[in-house]
Short mmCIF file of C-alpha atoms in Angstrom, two decimals:
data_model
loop_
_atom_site.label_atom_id
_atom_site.label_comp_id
_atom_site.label_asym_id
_atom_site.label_seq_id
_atom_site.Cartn_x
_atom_site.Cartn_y
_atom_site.Cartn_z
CA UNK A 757 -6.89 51.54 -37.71
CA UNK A 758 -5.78 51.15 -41.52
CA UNK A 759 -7.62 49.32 -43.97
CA UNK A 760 -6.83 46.95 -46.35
CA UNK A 761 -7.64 46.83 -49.68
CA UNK A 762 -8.50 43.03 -50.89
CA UNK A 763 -5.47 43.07 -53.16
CA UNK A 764 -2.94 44.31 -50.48
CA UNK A 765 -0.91 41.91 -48.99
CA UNK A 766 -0.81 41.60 -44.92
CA UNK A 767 2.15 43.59 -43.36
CA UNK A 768 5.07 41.80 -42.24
CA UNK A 769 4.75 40.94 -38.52
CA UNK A 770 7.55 42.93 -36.75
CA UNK A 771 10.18 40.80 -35.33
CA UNK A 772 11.57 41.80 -31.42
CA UNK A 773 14.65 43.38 -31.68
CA UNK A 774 17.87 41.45 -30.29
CA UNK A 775 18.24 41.47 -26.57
CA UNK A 776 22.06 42.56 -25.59
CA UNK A 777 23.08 41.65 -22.04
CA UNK A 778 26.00 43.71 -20.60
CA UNK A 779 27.87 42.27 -17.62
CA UNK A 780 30.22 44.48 -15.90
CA UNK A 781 30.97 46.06 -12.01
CA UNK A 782 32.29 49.26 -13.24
CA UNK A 783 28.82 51.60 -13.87
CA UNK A 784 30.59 53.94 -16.12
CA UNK A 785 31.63 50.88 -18.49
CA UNK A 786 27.80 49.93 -18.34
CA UNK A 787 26.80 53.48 -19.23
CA UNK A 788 29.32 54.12 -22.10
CA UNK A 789 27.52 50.52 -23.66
CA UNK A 790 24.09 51.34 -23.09
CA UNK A 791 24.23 54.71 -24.57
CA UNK A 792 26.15 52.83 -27.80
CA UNK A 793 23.26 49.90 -28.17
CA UNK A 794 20.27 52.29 -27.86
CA UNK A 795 17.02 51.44 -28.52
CA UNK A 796 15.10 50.78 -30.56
CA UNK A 797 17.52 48.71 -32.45
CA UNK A 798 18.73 46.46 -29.51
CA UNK A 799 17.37 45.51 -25.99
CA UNK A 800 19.24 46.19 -23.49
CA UNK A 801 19.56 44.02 -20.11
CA UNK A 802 22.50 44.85 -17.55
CA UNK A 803 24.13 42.97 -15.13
CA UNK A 804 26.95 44.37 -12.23
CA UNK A 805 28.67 41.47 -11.51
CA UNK A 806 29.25 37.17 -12.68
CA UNK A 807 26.50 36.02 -10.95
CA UNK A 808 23.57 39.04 -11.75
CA UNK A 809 24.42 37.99 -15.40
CA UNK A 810 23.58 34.35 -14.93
CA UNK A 811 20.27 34.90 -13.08
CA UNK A 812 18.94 37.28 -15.85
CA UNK A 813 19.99 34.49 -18.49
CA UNK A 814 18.22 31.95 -16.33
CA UNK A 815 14.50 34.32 -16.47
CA UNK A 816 15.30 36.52 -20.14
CA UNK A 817 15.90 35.26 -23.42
CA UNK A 818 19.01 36.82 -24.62
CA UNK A 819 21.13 37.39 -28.14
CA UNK A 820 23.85 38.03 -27.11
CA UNK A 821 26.56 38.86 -24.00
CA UNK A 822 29.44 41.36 -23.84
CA UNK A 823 30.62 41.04 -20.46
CA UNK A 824 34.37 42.35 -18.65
CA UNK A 825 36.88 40.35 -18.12
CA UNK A 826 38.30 41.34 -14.77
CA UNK A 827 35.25 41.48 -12.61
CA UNK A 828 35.43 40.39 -8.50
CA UNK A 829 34.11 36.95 -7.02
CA UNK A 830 33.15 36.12 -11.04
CA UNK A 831 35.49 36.94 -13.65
CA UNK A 832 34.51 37.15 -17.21
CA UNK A 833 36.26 33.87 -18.64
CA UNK A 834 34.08 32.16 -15.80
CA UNK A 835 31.30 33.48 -16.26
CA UNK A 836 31.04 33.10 -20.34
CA UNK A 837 31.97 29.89 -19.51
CA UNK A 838 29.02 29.60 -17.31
CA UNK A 839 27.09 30.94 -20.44
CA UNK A 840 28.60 28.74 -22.88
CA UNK A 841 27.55 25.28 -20.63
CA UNK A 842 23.93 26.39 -20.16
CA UNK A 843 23.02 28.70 -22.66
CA UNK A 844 25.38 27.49 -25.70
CA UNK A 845 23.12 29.70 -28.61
CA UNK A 846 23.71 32.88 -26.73
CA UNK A 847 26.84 34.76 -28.71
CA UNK A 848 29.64 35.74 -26.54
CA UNK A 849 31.97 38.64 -26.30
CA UNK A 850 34.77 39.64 -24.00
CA UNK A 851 35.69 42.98 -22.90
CA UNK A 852 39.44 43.07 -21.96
CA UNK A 853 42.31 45.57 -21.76
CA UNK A 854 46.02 45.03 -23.11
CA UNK A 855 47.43 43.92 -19.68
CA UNK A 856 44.85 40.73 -19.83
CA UNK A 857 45.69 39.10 -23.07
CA UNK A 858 46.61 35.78 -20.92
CA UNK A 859 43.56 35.97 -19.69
CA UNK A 860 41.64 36.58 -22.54
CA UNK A 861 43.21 33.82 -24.33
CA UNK A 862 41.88 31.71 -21.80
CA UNK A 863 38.42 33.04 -21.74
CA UNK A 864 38.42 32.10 -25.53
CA UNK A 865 39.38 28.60 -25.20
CA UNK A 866 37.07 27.94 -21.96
CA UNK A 867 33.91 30.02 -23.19
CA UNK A 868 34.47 29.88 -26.84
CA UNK A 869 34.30 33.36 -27.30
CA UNK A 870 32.94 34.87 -30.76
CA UNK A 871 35.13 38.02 -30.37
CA UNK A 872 36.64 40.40 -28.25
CA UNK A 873 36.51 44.23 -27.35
CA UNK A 874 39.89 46.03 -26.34
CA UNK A 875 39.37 48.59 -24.54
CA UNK A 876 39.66 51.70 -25.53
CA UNK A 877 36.90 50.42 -28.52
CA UNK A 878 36.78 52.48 -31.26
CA UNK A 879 32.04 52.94 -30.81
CA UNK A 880 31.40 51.78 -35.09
CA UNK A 881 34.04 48.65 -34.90
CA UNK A 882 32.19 47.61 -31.35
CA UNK A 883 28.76 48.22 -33.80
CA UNK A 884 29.68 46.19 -36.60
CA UNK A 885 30.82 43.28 -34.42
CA UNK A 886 27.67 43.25 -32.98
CA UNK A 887 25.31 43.46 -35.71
CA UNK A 888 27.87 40.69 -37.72
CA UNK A 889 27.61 38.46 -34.70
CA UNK A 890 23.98 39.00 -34.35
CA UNK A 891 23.50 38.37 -38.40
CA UNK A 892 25.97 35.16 -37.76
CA UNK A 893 23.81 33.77 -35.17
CA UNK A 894 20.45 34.28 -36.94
CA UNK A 895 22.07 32.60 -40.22
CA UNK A 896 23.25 29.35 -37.77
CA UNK A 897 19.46 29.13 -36.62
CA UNK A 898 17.97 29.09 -40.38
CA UNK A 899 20.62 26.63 -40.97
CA UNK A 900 19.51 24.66 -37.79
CA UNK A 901 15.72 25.31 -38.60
CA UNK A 902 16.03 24.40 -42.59
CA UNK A 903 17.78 21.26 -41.79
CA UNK A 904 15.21 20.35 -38.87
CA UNK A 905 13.16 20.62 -41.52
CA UNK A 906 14.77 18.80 -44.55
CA UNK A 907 15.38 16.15 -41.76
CA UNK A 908 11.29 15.64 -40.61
CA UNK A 909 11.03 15.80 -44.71
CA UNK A 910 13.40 13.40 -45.27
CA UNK A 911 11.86 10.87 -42.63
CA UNK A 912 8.12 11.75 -44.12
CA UNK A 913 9.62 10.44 -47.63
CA UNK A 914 11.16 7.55 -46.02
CA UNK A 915 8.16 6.61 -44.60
CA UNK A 916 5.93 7.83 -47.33
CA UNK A 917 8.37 5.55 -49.69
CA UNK A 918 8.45 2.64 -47.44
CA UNK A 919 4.65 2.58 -47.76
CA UNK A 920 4.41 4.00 -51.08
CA UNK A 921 3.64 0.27 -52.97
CA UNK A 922 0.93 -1.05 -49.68
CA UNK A 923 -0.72 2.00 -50.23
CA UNK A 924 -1.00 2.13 -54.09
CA UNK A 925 -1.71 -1.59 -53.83
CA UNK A 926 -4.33 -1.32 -51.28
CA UNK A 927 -6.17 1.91 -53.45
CA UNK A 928 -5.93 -0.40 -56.81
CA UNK A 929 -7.63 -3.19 -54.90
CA UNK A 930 -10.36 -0.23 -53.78
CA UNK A 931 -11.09 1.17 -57.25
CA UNK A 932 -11.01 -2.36 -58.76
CA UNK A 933 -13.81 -3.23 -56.06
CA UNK A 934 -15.35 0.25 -56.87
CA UNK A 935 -15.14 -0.62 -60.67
CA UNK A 936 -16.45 -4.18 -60.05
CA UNK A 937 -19.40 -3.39 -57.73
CA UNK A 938 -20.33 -0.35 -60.68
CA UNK A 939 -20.02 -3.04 -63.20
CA UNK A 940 -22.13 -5.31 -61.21
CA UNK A 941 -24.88 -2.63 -60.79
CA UNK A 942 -24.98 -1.30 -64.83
CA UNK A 943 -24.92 -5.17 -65.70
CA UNK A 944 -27.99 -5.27 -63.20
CA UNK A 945 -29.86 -2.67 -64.55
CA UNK A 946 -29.01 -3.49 -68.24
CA UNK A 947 -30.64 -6.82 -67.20
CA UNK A 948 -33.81 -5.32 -65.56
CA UNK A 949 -34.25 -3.58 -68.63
CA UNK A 950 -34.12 -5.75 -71.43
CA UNK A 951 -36.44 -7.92 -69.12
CA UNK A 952 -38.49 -5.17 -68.55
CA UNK A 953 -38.57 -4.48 -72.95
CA UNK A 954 -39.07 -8.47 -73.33
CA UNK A 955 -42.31 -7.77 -70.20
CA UNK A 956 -43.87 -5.14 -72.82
CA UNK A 957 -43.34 -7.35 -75.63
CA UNK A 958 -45.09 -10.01 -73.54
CA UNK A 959 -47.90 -7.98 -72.48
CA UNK A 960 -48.55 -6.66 -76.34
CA UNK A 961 -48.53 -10.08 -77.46
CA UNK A 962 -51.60 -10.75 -74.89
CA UNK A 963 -53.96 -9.57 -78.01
CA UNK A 964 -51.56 -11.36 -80.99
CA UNK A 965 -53.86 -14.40 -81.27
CA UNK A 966 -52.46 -16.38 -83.96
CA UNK A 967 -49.58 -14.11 -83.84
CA UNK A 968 -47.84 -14.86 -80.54
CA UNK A 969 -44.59 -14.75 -80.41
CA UNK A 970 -43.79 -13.06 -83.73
CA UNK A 971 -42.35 -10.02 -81.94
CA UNK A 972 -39.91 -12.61 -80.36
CA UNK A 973 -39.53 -14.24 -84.20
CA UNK A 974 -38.72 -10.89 -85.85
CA UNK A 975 -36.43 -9.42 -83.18
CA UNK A 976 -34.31 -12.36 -83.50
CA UNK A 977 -33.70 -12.56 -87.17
CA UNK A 978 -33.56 -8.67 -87.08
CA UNK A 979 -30.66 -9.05 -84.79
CA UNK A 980 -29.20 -11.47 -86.98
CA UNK A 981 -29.42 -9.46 -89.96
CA UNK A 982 -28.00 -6.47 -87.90
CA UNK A 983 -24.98 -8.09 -86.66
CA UNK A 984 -24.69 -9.88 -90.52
CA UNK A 985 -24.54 -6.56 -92.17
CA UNK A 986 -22.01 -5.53 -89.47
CA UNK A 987 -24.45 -2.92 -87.67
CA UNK A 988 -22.62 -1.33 -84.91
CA UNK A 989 -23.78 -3.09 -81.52
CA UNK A 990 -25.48 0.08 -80.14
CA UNK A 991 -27.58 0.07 -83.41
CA UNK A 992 -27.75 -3.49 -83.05
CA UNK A 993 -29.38 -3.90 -80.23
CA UNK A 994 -31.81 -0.73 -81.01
CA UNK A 995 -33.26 -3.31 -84.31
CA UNK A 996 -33.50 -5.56 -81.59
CA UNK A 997 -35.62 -3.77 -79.02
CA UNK A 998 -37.23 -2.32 -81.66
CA UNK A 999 -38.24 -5.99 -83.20
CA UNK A 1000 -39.68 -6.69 -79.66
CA UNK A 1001 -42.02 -3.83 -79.43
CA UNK A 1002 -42.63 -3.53 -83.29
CA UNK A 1003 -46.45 -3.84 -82.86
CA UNK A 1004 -46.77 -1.96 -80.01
CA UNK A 1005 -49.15 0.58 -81.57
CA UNK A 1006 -51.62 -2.30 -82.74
CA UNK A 1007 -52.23 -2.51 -78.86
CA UNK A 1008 -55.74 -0.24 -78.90
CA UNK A 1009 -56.86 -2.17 -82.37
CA UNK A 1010 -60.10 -4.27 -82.39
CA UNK A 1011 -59.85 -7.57 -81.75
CA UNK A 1012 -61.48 -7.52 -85.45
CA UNK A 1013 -59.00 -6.16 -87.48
CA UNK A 1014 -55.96 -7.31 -85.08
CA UNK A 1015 -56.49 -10.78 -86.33
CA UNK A 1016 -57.37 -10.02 -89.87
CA UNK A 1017 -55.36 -10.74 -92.71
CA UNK A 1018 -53.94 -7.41 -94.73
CA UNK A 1019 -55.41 -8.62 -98.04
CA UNK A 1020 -58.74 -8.70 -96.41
CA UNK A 1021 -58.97 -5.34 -94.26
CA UNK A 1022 -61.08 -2.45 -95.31
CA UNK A 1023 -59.91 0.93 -95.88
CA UNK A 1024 -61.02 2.23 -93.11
CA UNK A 1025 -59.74 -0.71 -90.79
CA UNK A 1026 -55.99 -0.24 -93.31
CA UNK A 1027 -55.78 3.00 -92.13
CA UNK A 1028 -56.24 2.43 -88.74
CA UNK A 1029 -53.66 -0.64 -88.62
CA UNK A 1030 -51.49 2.08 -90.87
CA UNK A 1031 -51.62 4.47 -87.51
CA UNK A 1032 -49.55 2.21 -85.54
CA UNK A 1033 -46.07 2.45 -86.47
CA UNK A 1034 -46.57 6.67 -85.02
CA UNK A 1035 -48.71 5.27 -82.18
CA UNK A 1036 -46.01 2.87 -81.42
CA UNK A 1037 -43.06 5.26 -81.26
CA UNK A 1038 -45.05 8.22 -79.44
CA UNK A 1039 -45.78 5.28 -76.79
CA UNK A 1040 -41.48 4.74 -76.58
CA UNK A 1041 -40.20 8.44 -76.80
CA UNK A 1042 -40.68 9.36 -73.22
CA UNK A 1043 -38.14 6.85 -72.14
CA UNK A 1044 -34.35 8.64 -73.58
CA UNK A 1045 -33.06 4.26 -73.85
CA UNK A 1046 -35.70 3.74 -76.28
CA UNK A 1047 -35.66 6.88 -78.66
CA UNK A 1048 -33.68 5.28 -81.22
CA UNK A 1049 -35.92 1.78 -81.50
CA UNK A 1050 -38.70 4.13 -81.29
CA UNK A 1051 -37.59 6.07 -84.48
CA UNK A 1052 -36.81 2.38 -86.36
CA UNK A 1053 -40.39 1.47 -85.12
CA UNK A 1054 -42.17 4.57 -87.28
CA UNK A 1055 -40.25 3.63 -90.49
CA UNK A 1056 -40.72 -0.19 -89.71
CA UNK A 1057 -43.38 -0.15 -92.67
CA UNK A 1058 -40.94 2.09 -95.26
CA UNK A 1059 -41.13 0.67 -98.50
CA UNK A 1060 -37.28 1.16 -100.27
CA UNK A 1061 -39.79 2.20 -103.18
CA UNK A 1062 -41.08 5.16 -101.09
CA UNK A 1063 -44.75 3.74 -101.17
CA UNK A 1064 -44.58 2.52 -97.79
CA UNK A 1065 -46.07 4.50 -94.33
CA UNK A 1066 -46.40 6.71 -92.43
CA UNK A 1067 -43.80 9.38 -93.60
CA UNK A 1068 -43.49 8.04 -97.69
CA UNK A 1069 -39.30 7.57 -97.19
CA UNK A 1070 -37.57 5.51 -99.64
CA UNK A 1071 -33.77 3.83 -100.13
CA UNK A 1072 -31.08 5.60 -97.93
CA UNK A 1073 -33.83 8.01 -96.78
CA UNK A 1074 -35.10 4.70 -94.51
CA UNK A 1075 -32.68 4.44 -91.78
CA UNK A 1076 -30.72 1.33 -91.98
CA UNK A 1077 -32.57 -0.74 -89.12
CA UNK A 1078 -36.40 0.06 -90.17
CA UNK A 1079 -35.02 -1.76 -93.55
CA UNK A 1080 -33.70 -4.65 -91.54
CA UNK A 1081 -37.16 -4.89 -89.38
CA UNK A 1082 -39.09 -4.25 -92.73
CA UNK A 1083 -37.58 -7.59 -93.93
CA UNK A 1084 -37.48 -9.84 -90.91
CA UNK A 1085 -40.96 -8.69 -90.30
CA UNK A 1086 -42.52 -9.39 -93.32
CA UNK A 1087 -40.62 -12.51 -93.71
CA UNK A 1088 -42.53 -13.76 -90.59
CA UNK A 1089 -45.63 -12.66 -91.84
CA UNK A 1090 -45.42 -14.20 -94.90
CA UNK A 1091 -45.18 -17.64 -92.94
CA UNK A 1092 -47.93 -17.17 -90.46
CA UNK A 1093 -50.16 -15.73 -93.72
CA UNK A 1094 -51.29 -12.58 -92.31
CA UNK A 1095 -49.21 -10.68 -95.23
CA UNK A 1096 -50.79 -12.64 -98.44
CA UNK A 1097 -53.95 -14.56 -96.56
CA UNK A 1098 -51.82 -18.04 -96.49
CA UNK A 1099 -49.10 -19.15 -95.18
CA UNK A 1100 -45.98 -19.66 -97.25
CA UNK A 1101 -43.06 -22.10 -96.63
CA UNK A 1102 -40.07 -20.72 -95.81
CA UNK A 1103 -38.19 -21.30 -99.23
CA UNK A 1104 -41.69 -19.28 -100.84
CA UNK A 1105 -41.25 -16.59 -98.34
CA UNK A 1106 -37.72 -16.10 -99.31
CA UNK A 1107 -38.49 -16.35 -102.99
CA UNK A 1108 -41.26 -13.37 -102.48
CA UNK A 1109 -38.15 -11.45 -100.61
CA UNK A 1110 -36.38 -11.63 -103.08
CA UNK A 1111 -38.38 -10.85 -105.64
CA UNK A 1112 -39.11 -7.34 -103.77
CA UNK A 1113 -35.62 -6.31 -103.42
CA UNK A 1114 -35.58 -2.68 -104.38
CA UNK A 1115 -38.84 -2.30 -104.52
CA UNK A 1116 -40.49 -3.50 -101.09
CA UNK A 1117 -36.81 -4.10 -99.63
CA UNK A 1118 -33.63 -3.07 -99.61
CA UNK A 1119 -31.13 -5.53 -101.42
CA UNK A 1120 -28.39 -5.77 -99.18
CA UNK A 1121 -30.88 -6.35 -96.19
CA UNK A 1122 -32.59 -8.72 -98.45
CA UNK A 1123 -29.23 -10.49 -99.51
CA UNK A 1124 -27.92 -10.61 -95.94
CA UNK A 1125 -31.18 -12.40 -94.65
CA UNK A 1126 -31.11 -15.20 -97.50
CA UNK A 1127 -27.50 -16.27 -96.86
CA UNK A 1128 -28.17 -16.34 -93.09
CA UNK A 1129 -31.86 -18.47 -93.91
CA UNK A 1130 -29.58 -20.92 -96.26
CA UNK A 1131 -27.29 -22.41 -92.80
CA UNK A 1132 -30.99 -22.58 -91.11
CA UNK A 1133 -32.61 -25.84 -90.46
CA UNK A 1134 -35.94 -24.45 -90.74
CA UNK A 1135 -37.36 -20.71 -91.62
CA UNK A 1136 -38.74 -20.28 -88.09
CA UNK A 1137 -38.70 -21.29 -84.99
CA UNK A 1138 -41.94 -23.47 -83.86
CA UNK A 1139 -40.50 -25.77 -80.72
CA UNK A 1140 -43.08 -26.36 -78.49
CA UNK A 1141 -40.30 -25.11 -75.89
CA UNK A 1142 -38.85 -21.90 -77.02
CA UNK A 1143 -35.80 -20.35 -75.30
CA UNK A 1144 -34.07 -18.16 -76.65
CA UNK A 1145 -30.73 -15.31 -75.45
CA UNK A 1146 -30.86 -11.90 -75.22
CA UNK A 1147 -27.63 -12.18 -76.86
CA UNK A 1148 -26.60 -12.72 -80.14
CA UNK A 1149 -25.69 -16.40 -79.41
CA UNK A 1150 -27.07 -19.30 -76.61
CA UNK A 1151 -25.23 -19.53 -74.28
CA UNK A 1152 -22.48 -22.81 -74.75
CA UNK A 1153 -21.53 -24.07 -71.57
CA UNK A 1154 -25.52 -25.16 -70.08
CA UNK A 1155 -27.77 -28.05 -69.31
CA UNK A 1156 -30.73 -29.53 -70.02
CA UNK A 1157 -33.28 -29.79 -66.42
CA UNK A 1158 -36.58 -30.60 -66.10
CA UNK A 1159 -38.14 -28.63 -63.52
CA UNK A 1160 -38.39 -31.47 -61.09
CA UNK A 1161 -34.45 -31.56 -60.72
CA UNK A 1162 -34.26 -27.46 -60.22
CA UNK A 1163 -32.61 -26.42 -57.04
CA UNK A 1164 -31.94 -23.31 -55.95
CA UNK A 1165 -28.93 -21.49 -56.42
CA UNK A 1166 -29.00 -22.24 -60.40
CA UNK A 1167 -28.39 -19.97 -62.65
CA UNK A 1168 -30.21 -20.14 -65.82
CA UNK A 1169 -28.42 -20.06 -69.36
CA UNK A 1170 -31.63 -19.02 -71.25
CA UNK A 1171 -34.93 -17.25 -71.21
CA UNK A 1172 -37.42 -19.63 -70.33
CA UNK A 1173 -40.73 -18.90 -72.52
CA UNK A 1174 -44.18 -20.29 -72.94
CA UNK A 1175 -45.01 -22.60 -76.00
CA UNK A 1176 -46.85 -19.53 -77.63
CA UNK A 1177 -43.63 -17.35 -76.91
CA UNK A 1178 -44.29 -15.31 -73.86
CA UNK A 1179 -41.12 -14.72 -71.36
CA UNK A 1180 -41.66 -16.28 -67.99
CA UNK A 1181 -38.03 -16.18 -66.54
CA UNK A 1182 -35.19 -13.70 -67.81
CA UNK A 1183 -31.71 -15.20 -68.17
CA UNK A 1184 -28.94 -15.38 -65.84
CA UNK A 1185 -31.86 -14.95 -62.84
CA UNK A 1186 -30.63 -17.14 -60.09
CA UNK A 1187 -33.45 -19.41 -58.95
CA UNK A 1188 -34.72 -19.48 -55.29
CA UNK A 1189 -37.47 -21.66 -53.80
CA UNK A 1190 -40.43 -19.18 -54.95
CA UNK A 1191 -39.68 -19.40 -58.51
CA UNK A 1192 -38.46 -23.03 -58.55
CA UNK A 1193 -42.28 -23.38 -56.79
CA UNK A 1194 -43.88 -20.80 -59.34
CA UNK A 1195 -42.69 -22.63 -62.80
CA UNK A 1196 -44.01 -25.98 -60.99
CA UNK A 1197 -47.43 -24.24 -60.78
CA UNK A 1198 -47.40 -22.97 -64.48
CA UNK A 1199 -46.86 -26.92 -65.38
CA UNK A 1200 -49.86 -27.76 -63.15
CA UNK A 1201 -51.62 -25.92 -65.95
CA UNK A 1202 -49.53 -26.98 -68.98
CA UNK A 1203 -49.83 -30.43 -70.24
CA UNK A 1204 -46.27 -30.49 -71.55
CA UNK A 1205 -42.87 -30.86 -69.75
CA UNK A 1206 -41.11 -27.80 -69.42
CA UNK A 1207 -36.79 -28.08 -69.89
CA UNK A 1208 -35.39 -25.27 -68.26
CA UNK A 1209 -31.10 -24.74 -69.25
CA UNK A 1210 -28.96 -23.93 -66.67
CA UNK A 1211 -25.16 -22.54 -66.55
CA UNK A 1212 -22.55 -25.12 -65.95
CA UNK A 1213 -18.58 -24.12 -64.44
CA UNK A 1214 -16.31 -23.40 -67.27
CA UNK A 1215 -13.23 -26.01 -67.18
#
């Protein structure tokens, strides 16, 4: 058995070699034939009279037929005529002498004869008839076979043509549905996790005292500042995130020093409140979304002077969104009077700003934040309702309900918070019976009315 080596390529399968059938009465004719088509290049069927040639045609597949013309009962323009009605592929020659040309003329017209012998046949013009015949007929069935196939090809274009615009219509609609259904889900989770940032902020500003809701204050007018200063909106929204969980680190603090003015705190309780800018970013790294507000977080407390903590950086050295959280958080500080021991008004708490530009601040940040505080109604936001967007604008097209009118199915415009700024309900949440039910048992214990705002059809 041979072997093949993986790069050899498989042998060509060997094709049976063309069956001859030869039709005559006269044995010695036969003989003389046979002996000329020898295998193995033919294979050779014989056949003594008309009819023996018609009932090996009906049981043998056969090439070719070189049959006499005179023969008794049958003769050979019969019989190939015979052939040529139920076997029309099979290639036909006549064997004839000079004294039949009548009849061979005949025999062509009736049986469509390819050729014919005369006998005496000279044996290599009888061989080279054959094999051209043979060559003629396999040619004629590649011909048939190619345009069998150009024909099925043809009709699979048609169709494929015909169909050609339902089916690239009906796979648009499936990757726009695919597309939608993926936008859906990231606008989902991009939901769940600001929520989930706006949760920690919430659950930080547990121990704030005095100073709840200031995370909420300074991520807003960081974001302002960021999108003033024409922060990209990836780096954007890392000032804001990192705004929201600013004070993070202050979480394990005392409730002692937590609610002590700077001015007043020891040096032993200033170095501890000094720890949490690192506390607060080794508490974010773990999650890959937050490693960038995380980094803004430790340099929150960078002075553009380079006297600030925990890592001494100063001017370009600071990256650009700890300067914008340096200002908006001290600028909120400076109003609730943790930073100086009293609280300033907001045109004082600009004028200190601005009187540490380049020193405490950076100047653009500084001059950014005054511009935007000079279109503001008031330096910070003390509603006894606050809501307030994730986004850098409220949402236009809302109204105004009181809890009492909710029903379910709304859709709310914007976060609903608590009068000392913690998040109760995220945007865009669709309201069921259970929550509808849960904000009417938070105003059981809240002696104020509670305005929710709700999204309204766009005309």
């Amino acid at each position: 058995m041979q072997t093949m080596t993986p790069d050899a390529q498989p042998a060509a399968v060997e094709q049976a070699p063309p069956t001859l059938l030869l039709v005559d009465d006269e044995a010695s004719i036969l003989s003389a034939l046979k002996r000329l088509f020898r295998a193995p290049r033919y294979r050779i069927l014989t056949a003594d009279s008309g009819q023996a040639g018609l009932d090996t045609l009906a049981r043998e597949r056969v090439d070719l037929v070189i049959s006499d013309m005179r023969m008794p009962n049958m003769d050979g323009a019969e019989f190939l005529g015979k052939v040529r009605a139920g076997w029309p592929e099979v290639v036909r020659v006549i064997l004839t002498g000079y004294a039949d040309v009548a009849s061979t003329v005949a025999a062509i017209n009736h049986g469509e004869i390819y050729r014919y012998i005369s006998k005496p046949w000279e044996d290599n013009d009888v061989l080279l008839l054959v094999r051209h015949a043979l060559e003629r007929k396999q040619l004629g069935e590649e011909k048939q076979r190619l345009e069998a196939l150009t024909a099925k090809q043809n009709d699979e274009l048609r169709d494929l043509n015909a169909n050609l615009d339902a089916k690239v219509k009906q796979r648009t609609e499936e990757l726009r549905t695919a597309l939608k259904s993926l936008e859906t889900a990231h606008e989902k989770l991009k939901v769940g996790f600001l929520t989930s940032i706006q949760v920690f902020g919430n659950i930080t500003e547990l121990r704030a005292g005095v100073m709840a809701g200031h995370g909420r204050r300074v991520a807003n007018n960081a974001r302002r500042i960021a999108v003033k200063i024409g922060m990209p909106t990836a780096a954007s929204q890392d000032v804001f995130l990192a705004a929201l969980l600013h004070d993070l680190g202050k979480f394990g603090l005392p409730d002692s020093v937590l609610n002590k003015p700077v001015p007043s705190l020891s040096n032993e309780e200033r170095a501890q409140v000094q720890m949490h800018p690192v506390k607060g970013e080794t508490a974010l790294m773990p999650l890959e979304q937050m490693r960038g507000a995380a980094l803004l977080i430790r340099a929150h407390h960078e002075r553009y002077d380079g006297l600030g903590y925990p890592d001494g950086l100063s001017g370009v050295n600071i990256p650009l969104g700890a300067r914008v959280l340096m200002v908006a958080n001290e600028y909120d500080g400076l109003l609730e009077g943790t930073l100086l021991g009293k609280r300033l008004s907001s045109a004082d708490a600009l004028r200190v700003l601005v009187q540490g530009k380049g020193k405490r601040y950076d100047p653009d940040v500084v001059d950014s934040f005054v511009e935007l505080a000079k279109g503001d109604t008031a330096g910070h936001v003390d509603d006894a309702v606050v809501q307030v967007s994730r986004t850098s604008h409220v949402a236009t097209n809302d109204s105004p309900v009181t809890v009492a009118h909710l029903q379910e199915g709304m859709v709310l415009a914007r976060d609903v918070y608590t009068a000392d700024g913690l998040l109760l309900i995220a945007r865009d949440r669709t309201l069921d019976g259970q929550i509808i039910r849960q904000l009417q048992k938070f105003l059981q214990s809240d002696d104020r009315e509670l305005t929710v705002h709700i999204k309204t059809p766009k005309h």
